[in-house]
Coordinates of C-alpha atoms and ligand atoms in Angstrom, one line a residue:
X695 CA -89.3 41.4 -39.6
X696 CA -86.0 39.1 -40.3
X697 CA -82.7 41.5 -40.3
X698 CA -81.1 42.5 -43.4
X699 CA -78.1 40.2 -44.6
X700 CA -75.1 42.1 -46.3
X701 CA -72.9 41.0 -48.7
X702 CA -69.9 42.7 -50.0
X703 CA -66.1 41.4 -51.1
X704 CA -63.3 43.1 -49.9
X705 CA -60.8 41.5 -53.0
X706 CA -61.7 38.7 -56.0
X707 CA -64.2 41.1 -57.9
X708 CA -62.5 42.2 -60.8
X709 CA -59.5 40.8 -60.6
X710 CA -58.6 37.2 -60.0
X711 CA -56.8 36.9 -56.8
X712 CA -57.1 38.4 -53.5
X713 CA -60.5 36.6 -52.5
X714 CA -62.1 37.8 -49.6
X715 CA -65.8 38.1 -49.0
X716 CA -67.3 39.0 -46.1
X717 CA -71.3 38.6 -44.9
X718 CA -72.6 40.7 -41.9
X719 CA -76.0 39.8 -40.0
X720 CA -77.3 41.6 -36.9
X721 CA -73.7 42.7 -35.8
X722 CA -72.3 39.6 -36.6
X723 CA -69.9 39.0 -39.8
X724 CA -68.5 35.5 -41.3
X725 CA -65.2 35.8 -43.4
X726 CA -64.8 33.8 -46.5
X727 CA -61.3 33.2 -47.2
X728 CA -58.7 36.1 -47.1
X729 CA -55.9 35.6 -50.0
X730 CA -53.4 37.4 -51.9
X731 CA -52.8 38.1 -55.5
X732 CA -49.8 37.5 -57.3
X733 CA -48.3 40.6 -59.4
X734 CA -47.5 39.7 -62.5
X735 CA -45.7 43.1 -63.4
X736 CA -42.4 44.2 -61.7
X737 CA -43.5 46.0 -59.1
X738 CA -40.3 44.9 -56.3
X739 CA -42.9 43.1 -54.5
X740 CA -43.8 39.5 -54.0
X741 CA -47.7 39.7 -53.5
X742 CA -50.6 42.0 -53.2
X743 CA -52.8 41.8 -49.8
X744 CA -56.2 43.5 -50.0
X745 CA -56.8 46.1 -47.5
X746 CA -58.2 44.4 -44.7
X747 CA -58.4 47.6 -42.7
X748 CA -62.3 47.7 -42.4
X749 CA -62.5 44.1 -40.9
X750 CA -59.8 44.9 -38.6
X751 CA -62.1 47.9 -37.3
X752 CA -64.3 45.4 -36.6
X753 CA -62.5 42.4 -35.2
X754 CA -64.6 41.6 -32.3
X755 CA -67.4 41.1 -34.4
X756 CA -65.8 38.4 -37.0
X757 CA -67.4 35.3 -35.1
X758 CA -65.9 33.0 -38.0
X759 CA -63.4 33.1 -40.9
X760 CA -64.1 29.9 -43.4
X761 CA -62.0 28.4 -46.0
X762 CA -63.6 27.2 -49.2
X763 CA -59.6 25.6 -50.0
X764 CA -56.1 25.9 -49.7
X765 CA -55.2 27.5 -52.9
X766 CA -52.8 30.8 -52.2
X767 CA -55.6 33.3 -53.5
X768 CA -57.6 32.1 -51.3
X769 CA -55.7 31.7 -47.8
X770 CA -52.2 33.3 -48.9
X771 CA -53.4 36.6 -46.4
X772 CA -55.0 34.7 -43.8
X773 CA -51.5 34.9 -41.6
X774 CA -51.9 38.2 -41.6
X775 CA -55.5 39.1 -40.8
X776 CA -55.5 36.8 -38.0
X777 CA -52.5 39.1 -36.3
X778 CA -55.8 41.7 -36.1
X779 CA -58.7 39.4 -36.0
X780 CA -59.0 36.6 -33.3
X781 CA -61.5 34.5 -34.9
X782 CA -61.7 30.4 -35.2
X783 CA -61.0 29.5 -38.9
X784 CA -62.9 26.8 -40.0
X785 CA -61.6 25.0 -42.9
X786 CA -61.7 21.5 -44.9
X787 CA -58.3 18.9 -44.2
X788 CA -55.5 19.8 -46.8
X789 CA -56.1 24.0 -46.4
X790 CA -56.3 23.4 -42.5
X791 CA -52.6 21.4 -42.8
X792 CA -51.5 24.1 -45.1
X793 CA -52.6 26.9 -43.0
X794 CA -51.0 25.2 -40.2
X795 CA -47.4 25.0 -41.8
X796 CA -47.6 28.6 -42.8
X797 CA -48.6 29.6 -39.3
X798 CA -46.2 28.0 -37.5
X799 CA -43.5 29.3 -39.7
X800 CA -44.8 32.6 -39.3
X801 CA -45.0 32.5 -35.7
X802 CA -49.0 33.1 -35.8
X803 CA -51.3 31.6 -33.4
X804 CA -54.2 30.8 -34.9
X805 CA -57.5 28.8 -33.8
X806 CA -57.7 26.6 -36.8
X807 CA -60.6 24.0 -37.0
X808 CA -60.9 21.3 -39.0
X809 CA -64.4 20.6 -40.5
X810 CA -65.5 18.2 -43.1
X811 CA -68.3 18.5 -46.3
X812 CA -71.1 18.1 -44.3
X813 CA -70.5 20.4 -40.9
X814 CA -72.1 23.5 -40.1
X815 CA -70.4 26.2 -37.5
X816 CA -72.5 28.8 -36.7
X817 CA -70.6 32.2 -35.0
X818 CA -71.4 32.1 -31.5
X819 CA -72.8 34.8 -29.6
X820 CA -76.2 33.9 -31.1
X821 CA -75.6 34.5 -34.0
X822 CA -78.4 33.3 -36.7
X823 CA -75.9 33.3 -39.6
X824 CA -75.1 29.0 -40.0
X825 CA -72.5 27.7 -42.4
X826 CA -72.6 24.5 -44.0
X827 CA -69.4 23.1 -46.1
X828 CA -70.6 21.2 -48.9
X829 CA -67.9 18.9 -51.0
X830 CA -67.2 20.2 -54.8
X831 CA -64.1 19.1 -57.0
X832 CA -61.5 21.4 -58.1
X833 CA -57.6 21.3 -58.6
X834 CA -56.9 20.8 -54.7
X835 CA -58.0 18.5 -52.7
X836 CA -60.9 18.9 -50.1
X837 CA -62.3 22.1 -52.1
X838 CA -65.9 22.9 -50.5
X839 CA -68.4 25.5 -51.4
X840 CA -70.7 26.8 -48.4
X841 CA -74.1 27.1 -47.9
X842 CA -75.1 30.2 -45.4
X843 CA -78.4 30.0 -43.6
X844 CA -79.1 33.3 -43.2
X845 CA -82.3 35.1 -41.3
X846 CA -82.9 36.3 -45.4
X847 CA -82.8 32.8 -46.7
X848 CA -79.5 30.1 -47.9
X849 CA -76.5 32.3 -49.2
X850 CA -74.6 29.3 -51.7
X851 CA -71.1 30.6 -52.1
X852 CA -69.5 27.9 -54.5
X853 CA -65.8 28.6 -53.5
X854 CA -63.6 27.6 -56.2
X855 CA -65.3 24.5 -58.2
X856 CA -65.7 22.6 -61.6
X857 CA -67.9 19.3 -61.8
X858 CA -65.8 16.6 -61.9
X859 CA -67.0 13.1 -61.8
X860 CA -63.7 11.1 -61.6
X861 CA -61.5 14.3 -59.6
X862 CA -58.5 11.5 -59.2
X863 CA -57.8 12.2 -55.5
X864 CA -60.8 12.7 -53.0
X865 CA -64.5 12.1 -54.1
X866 CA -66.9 13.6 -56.9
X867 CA -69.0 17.4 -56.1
X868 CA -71.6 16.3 -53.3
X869 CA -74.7 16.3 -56.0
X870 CA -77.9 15.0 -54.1
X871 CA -76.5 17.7 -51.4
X872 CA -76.7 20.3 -54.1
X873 CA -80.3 19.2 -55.9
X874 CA -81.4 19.3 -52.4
X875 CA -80.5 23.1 -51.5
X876 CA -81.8 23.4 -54.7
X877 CA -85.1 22.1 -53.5
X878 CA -85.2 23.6 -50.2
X879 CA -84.5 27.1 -52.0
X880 CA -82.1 29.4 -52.3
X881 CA -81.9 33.4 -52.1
X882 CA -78.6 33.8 -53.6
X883 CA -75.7 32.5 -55.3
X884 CA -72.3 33.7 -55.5
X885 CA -70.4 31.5 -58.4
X886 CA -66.8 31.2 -59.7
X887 CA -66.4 33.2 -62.6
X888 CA -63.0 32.7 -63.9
X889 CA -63.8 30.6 -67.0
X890 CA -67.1 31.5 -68.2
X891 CA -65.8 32.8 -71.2
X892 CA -65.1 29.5 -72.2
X893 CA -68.2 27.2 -73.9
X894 CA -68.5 23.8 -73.5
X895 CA -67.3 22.1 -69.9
X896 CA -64.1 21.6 -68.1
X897 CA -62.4 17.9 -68.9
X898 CA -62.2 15.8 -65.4
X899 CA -58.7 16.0 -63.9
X900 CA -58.4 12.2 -64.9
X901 CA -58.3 13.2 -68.7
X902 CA -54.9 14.2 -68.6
X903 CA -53.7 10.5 -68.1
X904 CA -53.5 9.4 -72.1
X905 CA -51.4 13.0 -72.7
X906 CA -49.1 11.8 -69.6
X907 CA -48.5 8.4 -70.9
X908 CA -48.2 9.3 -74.4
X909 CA -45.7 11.3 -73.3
X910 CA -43.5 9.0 -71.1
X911 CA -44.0 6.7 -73.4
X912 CA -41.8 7.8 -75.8
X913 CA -39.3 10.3 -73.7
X914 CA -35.5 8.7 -73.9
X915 CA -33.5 11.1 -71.6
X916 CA -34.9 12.0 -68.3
X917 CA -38.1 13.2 -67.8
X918 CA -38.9 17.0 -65.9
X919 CA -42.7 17.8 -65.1
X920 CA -43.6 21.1 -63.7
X921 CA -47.3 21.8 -62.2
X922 CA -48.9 23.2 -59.2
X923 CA -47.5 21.7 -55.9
X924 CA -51.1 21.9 -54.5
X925 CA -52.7 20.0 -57.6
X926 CA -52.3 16.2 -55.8
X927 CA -54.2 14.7 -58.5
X928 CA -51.7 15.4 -61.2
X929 CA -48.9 14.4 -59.0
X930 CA -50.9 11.2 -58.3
X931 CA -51.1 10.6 -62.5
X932 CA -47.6 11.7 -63.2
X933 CA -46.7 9.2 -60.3
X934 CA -48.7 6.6 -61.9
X935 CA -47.2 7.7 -65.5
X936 CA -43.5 7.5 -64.2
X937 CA -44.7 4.0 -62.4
X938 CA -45.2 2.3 -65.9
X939 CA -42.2 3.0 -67.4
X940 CA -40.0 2.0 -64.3
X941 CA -39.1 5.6 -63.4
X942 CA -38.4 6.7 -60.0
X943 CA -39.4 10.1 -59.0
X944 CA -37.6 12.9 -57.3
X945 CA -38.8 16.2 -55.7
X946 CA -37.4 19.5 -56.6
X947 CA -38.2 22.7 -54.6
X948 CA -39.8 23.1 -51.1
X949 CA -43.4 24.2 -52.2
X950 CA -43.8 20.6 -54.0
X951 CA -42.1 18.7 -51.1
X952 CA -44.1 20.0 -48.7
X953 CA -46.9 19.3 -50.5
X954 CA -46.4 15.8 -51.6
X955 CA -45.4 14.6 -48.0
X956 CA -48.8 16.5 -46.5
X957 CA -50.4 14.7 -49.1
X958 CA -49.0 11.4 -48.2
X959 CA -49.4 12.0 -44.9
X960 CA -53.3 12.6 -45.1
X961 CA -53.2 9.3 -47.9
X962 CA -54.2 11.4 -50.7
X963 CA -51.2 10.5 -52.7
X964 CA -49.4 7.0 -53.4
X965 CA -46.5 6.0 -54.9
X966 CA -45.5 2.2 -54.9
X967 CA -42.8 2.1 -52.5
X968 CA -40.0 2.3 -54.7
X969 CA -40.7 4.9 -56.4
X970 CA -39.8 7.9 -54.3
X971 CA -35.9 8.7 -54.6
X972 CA -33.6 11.6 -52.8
X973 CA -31.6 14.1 -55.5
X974 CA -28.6 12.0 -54.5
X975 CA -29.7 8.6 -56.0
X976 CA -31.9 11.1 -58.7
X977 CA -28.3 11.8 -59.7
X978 CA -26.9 8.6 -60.1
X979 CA -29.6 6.9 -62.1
X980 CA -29.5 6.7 -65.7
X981 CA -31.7 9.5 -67.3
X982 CA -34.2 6.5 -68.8
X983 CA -35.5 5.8 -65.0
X984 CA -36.0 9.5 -63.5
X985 CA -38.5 11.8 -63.2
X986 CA -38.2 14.6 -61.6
X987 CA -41.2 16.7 -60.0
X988 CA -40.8 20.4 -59.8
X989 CA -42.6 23.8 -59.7
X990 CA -42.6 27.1 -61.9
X991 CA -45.2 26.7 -64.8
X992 CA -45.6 30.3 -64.9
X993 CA -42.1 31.1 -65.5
X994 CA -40.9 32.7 -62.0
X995 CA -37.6 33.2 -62.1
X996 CA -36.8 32.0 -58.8
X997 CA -38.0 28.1 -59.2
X998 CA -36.4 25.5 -59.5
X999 CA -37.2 25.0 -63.2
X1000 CA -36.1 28.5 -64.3
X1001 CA -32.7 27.8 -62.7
X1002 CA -32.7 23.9 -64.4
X1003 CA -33.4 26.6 -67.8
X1004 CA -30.4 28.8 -66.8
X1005 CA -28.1 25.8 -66.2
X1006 CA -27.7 27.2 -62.7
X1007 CA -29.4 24.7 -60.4
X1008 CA -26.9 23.0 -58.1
X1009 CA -28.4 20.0 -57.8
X1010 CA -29.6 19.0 -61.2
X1011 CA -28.9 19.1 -64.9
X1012 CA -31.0 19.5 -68.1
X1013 CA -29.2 17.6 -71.0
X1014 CA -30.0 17.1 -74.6
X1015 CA -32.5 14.3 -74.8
X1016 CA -34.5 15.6 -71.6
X1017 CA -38.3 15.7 -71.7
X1018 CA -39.8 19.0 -69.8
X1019 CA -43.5 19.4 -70.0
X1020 CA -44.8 22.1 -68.6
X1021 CA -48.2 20.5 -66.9
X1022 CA -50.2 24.1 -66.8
X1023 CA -51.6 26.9 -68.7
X1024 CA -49.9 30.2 -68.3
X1025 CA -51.7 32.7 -66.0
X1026 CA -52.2 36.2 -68.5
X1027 CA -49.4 38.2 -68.1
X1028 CA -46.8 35.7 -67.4
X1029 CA -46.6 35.0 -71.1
X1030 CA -42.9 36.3 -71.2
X1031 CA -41.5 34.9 -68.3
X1032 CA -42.6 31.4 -69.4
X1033 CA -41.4 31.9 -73.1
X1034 CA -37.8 32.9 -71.2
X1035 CA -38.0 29.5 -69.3
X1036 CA -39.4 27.6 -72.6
X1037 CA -36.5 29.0 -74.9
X1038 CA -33.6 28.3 -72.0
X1039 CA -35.0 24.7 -71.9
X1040 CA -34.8 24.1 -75.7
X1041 CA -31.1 26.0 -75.5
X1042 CA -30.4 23.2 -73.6
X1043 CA -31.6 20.7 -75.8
X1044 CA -34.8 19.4 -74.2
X1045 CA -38.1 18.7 -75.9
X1046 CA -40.3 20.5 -73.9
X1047 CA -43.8 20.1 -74.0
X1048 CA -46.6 22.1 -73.5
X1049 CA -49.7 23.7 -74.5
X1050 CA -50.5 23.2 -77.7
X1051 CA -48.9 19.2 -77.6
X1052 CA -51.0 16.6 -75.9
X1053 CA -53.8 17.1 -73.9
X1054 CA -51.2 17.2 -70.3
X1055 CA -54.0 20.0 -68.2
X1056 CA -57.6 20.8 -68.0
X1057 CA -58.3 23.3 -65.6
X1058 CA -59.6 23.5 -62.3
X1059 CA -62.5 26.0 -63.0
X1060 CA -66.4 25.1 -64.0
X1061 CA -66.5 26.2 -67.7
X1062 CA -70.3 27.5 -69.1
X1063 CA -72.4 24.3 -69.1
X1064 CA -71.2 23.3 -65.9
X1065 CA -71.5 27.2 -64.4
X1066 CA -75.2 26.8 -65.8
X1067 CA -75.8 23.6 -64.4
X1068 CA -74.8 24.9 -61.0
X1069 CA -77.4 27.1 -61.9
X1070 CA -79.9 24.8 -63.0
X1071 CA -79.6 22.4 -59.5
X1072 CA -79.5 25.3 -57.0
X1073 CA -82.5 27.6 -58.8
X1074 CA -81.6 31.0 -57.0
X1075 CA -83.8 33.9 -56.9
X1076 CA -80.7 35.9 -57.1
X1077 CA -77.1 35.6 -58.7
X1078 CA -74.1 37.5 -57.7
X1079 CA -70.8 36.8 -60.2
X1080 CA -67.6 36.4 -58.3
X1081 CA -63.5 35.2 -59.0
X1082 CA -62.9 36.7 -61.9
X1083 CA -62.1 39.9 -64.4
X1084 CA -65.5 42.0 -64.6
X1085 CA -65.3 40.6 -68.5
X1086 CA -65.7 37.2 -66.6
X1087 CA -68.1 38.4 -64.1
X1088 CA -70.1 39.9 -66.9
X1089 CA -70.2 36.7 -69.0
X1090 CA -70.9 34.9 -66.0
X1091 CA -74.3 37.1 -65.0
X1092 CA -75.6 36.8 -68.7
X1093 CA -75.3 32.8 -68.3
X1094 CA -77.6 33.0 -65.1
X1095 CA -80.0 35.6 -67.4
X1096 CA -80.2 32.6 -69.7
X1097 CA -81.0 29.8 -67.3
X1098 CA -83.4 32.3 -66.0
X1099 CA -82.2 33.9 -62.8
X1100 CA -84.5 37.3 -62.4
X1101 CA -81.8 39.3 -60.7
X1102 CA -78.3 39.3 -61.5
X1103 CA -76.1 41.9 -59.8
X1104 CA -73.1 42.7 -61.3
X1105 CA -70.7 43.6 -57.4
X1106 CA -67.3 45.1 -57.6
X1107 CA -64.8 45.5 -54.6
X1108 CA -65.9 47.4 -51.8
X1109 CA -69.6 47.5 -53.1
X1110 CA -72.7 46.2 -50.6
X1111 CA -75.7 44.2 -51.4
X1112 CA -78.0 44.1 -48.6
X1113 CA -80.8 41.4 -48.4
X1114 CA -84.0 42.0 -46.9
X1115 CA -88.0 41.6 -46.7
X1116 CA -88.1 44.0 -49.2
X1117 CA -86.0 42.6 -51.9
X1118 CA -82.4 43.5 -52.4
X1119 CA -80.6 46.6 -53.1
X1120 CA -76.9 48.4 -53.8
X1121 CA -75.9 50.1 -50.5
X1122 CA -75.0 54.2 -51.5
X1123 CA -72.1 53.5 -49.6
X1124 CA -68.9 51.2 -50.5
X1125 CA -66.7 49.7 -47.9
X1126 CA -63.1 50.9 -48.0
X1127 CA -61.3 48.5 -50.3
X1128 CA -57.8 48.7 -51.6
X1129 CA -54.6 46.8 -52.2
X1130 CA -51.2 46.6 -50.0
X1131 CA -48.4 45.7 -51.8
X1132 CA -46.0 43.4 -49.6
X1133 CA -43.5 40.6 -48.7
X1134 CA -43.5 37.6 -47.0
X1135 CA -41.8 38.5 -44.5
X1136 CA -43.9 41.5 -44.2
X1137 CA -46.8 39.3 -43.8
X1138 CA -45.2 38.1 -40.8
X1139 CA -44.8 41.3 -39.3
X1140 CA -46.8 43.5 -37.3
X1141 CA -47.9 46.0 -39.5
X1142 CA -48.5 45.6 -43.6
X1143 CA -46.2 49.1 -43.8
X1144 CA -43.2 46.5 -43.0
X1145 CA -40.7 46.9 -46.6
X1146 CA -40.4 50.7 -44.7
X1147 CA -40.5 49.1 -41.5
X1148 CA -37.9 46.7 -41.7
X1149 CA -35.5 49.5 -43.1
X1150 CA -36.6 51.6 -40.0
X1151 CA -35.6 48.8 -37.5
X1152 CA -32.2 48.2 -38.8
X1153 CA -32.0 52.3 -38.9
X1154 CA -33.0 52.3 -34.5
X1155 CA -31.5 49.8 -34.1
X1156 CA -28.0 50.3 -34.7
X1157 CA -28.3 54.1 -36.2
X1158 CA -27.1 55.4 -39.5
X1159 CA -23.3 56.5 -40.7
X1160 CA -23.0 58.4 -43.8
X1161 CA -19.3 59.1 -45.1
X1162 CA -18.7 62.1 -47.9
X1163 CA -15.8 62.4 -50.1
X1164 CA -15.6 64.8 -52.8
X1165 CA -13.2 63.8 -55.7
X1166 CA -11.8 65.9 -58.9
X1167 CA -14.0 64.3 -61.6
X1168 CA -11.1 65.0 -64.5
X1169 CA -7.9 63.6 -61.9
X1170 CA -9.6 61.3 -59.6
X1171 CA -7.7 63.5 -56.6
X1172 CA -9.6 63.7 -53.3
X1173 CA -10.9 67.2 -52.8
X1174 CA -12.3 67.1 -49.5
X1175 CA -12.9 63.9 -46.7
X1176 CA -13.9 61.7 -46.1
X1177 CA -16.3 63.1 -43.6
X1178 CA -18.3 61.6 -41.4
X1179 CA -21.9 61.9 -40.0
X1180 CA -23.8 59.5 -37.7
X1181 CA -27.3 59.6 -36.4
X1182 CA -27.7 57.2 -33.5
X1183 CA -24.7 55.6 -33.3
X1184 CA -23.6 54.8 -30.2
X1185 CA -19.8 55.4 -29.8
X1186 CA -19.2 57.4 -32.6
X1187 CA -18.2 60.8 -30.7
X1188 CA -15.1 59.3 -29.3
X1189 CA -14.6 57.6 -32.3
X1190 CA -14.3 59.8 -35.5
X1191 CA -10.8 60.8 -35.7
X1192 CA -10.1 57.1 -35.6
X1193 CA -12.2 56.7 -38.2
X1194 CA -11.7 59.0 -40.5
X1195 CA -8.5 57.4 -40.5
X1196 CA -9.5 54.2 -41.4
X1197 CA -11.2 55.2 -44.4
X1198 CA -8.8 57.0 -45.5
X1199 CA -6.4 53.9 -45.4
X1200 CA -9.2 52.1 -47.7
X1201 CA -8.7 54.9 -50.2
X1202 CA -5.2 54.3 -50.2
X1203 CA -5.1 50.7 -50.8
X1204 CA -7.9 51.1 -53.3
X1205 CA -5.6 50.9 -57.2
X1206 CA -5.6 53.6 -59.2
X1207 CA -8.1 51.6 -61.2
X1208 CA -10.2 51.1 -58.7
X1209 CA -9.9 54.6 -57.2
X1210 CA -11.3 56.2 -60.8
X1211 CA -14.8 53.8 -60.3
X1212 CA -17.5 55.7 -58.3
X1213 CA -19.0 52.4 -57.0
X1214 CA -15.2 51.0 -55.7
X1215 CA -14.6 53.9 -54.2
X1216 CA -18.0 53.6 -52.3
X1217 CA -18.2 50.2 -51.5
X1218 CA -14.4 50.2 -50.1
X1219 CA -15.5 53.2 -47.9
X1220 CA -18.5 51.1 -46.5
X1221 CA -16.4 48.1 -46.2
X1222 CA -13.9 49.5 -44.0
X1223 CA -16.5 51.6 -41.7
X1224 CA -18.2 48.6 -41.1
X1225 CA -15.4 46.6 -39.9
X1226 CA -14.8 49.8 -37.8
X1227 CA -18.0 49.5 -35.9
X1228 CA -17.8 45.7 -35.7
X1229 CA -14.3 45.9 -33.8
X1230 CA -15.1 48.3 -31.9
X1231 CA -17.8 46.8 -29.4
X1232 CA -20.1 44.5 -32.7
X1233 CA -22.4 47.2 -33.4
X1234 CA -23.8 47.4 -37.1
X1235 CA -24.8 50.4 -38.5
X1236 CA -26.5 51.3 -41.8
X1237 CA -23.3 52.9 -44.2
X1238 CA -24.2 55.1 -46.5
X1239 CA -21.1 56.2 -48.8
X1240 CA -21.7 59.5 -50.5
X1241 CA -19.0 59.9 -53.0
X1242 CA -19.2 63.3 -55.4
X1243 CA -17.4 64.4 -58.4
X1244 CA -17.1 67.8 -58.7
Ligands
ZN1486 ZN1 -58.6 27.7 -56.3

C-alpha cells in the first residue's frame, strides 16, 4: 500500500494573498511559497503574515520550501518562516535574486537554490515526494508551476500562470511539457483562481504595445508611467515606447530601481544605451524627452506617485501638460486611494490615463478558456481551486465540472485533503490557520509579536519616566507637580529633585499661550526630561507626560 499524500494551504484560499500550501508524505512536508497579504483597510499595519505556527512545530520535517515566483504574495513571508524553518528554498532566477536582496537586508541566512523549468529536487532523507518546476508565463519573469511526484500519483500545482504565447521577456508556458504530464497522468490539480470569473482569455503581455505608443505618441509635456516594479515586460515596452519618441527614462522609487537593475543584470531588460538617465539630468531635460518610471498604481500613499499627486516629491514635478498613465488595474478595495491619487494628478493639470482609455494592461492571471485549457492538457482525476476569493474558487471548480473533472473539492484555509488507495477524503480535523498582522521590521525580528515587542525593548532598555502635573482647567494655574515616577531608570533616585526642577523651568518659559494648550504643556515637559537624561550620562528613557485638568 503507497502512503497517503496530504494537502492543505495554510493562506491563499479565500482570500487572494498570503499563499502558502503545504504537502506532507510519510513524515516529510514540501512548502510551496510562504507570502503575505496586503491590507487594504487601515488597520496601522503594513501587511498580513499567515500563521505559520503549525509548520514551525514541525520544522525538522520541511525537507524543501519551493517558489512558484517572486511576486510579494507569494515570497513577501518567506524572511520570516525561514527564522523557524531551516530548509533549502528552491526557486526559479528573478525570485531567487529577489529573495536574496530581501534576506540580506533583513539579516536572514537562508539556503537559497537556484533551479530552472526543467529541475526536480526531491527532500532528502528519502523522501518519495519529487518536485519538478515546469516554465509558465505570468506578469514576472521566470514564473513556474510544479509538478509533485508523489507515492499517490503527480500533484500539478500551476503557481501563478496565464498562457501567453509572446510573454515579452523570457519564453512562452512550456506546452509539450504540460500535454505530456497530461499524458503520463495526473491525480490532482491545484489551479489559479483569481480570474475565473472572467470569460474569454487573458491578452498576451505584448498587447499593450499599440495602447503605449498611442499614448506617447501624442503626449507633449512629460510623460509619468506607473506599474508593478516586478512586471519587466511592461518596463521592457514602455522602454521601447519611450525609445521611439526620443525619450530618456528615469527611475523613481527604490522598489522599481531595484528591480529594473536585477533585471538588467540577469539581461531580461534592455534599454539602448542612451536611454537610461539619473533624476539630475531627468530634471534638466525638456518635458518632450522624459519619461519617468515609477510605482503606486494602487494609490498607496507613501509612493512616489502619490507624493508627485500631492506636489510633495522633492525630486520631481508634475506640471500642466504632463501625461500620467496609470499602467494597472486597481486591486478591490483600493478604489479610494487610487481615485485620491487620480484627482491630485488632474489638480495638477495632467492628463492621466487609465482604465477605461487605451488598452495600457492585460493581466497576469489565466482567464476561463485558458483555466479550462489547462484543464483540458493536464486531464486530472481530481481538481482542487486555489488563489482566489471562494466566489473565484467556486467559479473556478464549476469550469473543471464542465471540462469534465469527476471530483472537484472546494478547500478553504486550514482544511486537509488526504490522498490515498482508497480515493480521497476531507480530514475531520483542520490545521491551525490564522493571520498575524505585522511590519517589516517586525518580519525581521525574532518573534511575529514584535509592534509590542519593539515598544518593550525601548521600555528595558532604558526604563520608563512618567511626569504628572495637575492644572486649574478654568485659570490654567498649576495645582500640583510636576511629579515624577520612573520604572527602570537608572540614576533617577539621586536625580529627582534636579529634575523636578527642570521641568518646572520648561513650564515657566512655556507663554501663557502655550501654557493654556494641553499638548504644549506635555510636549515641553517631555522635551526638557529628555534632555535631562541625555546630559546626565546619554541614557534615553520612554517620557510619558501626564497632564490633568481638574
Ligand atoms: Zn503572481
Amino acid at each position: 500500500m503507497a502512503p497517503p499524500v496530504r494537502i492543505a494551504a495554510l493562506g491563499g484560499l479565500g482570500e487572494v494573498g498570503m499563499n502558502c500550501t503545504v504537502v506532507e508524505c510519510d513524515g516529510r512536508i514540501a512548502v510551496i511559497d510562504c507570502g503575505i497579504l496586503f491590507p487594504n483597510e487601515n488597520l496601522g499595519v503594513d501587511l498580513i503574515a499567515p500563521d505559520l505556527s503549525w509548520l514551525e512545530e514541525r520544522h525538522a520535517q520541511v525537507g524543501g520550501i519551493f517558489v512558484t515566483h517572486g511576486h510579494e504574495d507569494h515570497i513577501g513571508a518567506l524572511p520570516f518562516l525561514l527564522r523557524k524553518v531551516r530548509a533549502p528554498v528552491y526557486a526559479p532566477r528573478f525570485a531567487l535574486e529577489l529573495l536574496r536582496n530581501r534576506c540580506a537586508e533583513m539579516g536572514i541566512e537562508a539556503d537559497l537554490r537556484e533551479v530552472k523549468p526543467g529541475d526536480a529536487r526531491d527532500l532528502g532523507d528519502g523522501s518519495p515526494l519529487r518536485v519538478e518546476f515546469v516554465r509558465m508565463t505570468h506578469s514576472i519573469p521566470d514564473a513556474c508551476a510544479l509538478a509533485l511526484r508523489t507515492p499517490q500519483g503527480v500533484i500539478f500545482h500551476s503557481g501563478d500562470f496565464k498562457l501567453d504565447e509572446t510573454p515579452v521577456v523570457g519564453r512562452a508556458f512550456d506546452l509539450p511539457r504540460l500535454e505530456a504530464l497530461g499524458k503520463s497522468g495526473v491525480r490532482l490539480l491545484l489551479s489559479d483562481s483569481t480570474n475565473a470569473e472572467r470569460p474569454g482569455r487573458t491578452l498576451s503581455e505584448a498587447a499593450v504595445a499599440p495602447g503605449l505608443e498611442e499614448v506617447f505618441g501624442r503626449a507633449e509635456g512629460r510623460v509619468f508611467v506607473a506599474c508593478f516594479a516586478s512586471n519587466i515586460g511592461r518596463i521592457q515596452q514602455v522602454g521601447q515606447a519611450a525609445r521611439a519618441e526620443g525619450r530618456r527614462v528615469a527611475l523613481l522609487g527604490r522598489a522599481m530601481d531595484q528591480n529594473v537593475r536585477l533585471a538588467r543584470d540577469l539581461g531580461y531588460l534592455s534599454f539602448a544605451g542612451w536611454q537610461g538617465c539619473s533624476l539630475e539630468e531627468a530634471r534638466e531635460l525638456p518635458p518632450r524627452e522624459l519619461c519617468v518610471l515609477t510605482t503606486g498604481t494602487q494609490g498607496e500613499p507613501r509612493s512616489a506617485l502619490a507624493r508627485l499627486a500631492r506636489g510633495e516629491h522633492p525630486e520631481l514635478r508634475v506640471d500642466p501638460g504632463d501625461t500620467v498613465i496609470l499602467s494597472s488595474r486597481h486591486i478591490p478595495g483600493n478604489e479610494l486611494a487610487v481615485g485620491q491619487v487620480v484627482n491630485d494628478l488632474c489638480r495638477r493639470g495632467a492628463e492621466v490615463v487609465y482604465e477605461g482609455g487605451p488598452r495600457l494592461h492585460v493581466s497576469g492571471h489565466a482567464s476561463e478558456d485558458e483555466q479550462r485549457r489547462l484543464i483540458r492538457l493536464l486531464r486530472p482525476e481530481r481538481f482542487v481551486p486555489v488563489h482566489g476569493e471562494y466566489r473565484q474558487l467556486s467559479r473556478h471548480a464549476a469550469h473543471a465540472a464542465a471540462e469534465g473533472v469527476a471530483h472537484r473539492h472546494l478547500l478553504l484555509d486550514g482544511e486537509v485533503l488526504e490522498l490515498s488507495d482508497e480515493g480521497a477524503r476531507v480530514l475531520p480535523d483542520k490545521l491551525p490557520v490564522g493571520r498575524v498582522y505585522t511590519d517589516r521590521e517586525a518580519l525581521a525580528g525574532e518573534d511575529m509579536g514584535a509592534l509590542v515587542v519593539k515598544d518593550r525593548r525601548l521600555l528595558a532598555e532604558a526604563g520608563l519616566c512618567t511626569v504628572v502635573l495637575v492644572v486649574d482647567k478654568a485659570t490654567g494655574a498649576v495645582v500640583r507637580g510636576p511629579d515624577l515616577f520612573a520604572v527602570g531608570v537608572a540614576g533617577f533616585e539621586g536625580a529627582e529633585a534636579e529634575l523636578r526642577a527642570e521641568a518646572a523651568r520648561a513650564l515657566e518659559e512655556l507663554s501663557p499661550g502655550a501654557r493654556a494648550d494641553v499638548a504644549e504643556v506635555q510636549e515641553a515637559l517631555r522635551v526638557a526630561v529628555r534632555r535631562f537624561f541625555r546630559k546626565a550620562g546619554g541614557r534615553r528613557p520612554t517620557v510619558l507626560p501626564v497632564v490633568l485638568e481638574l
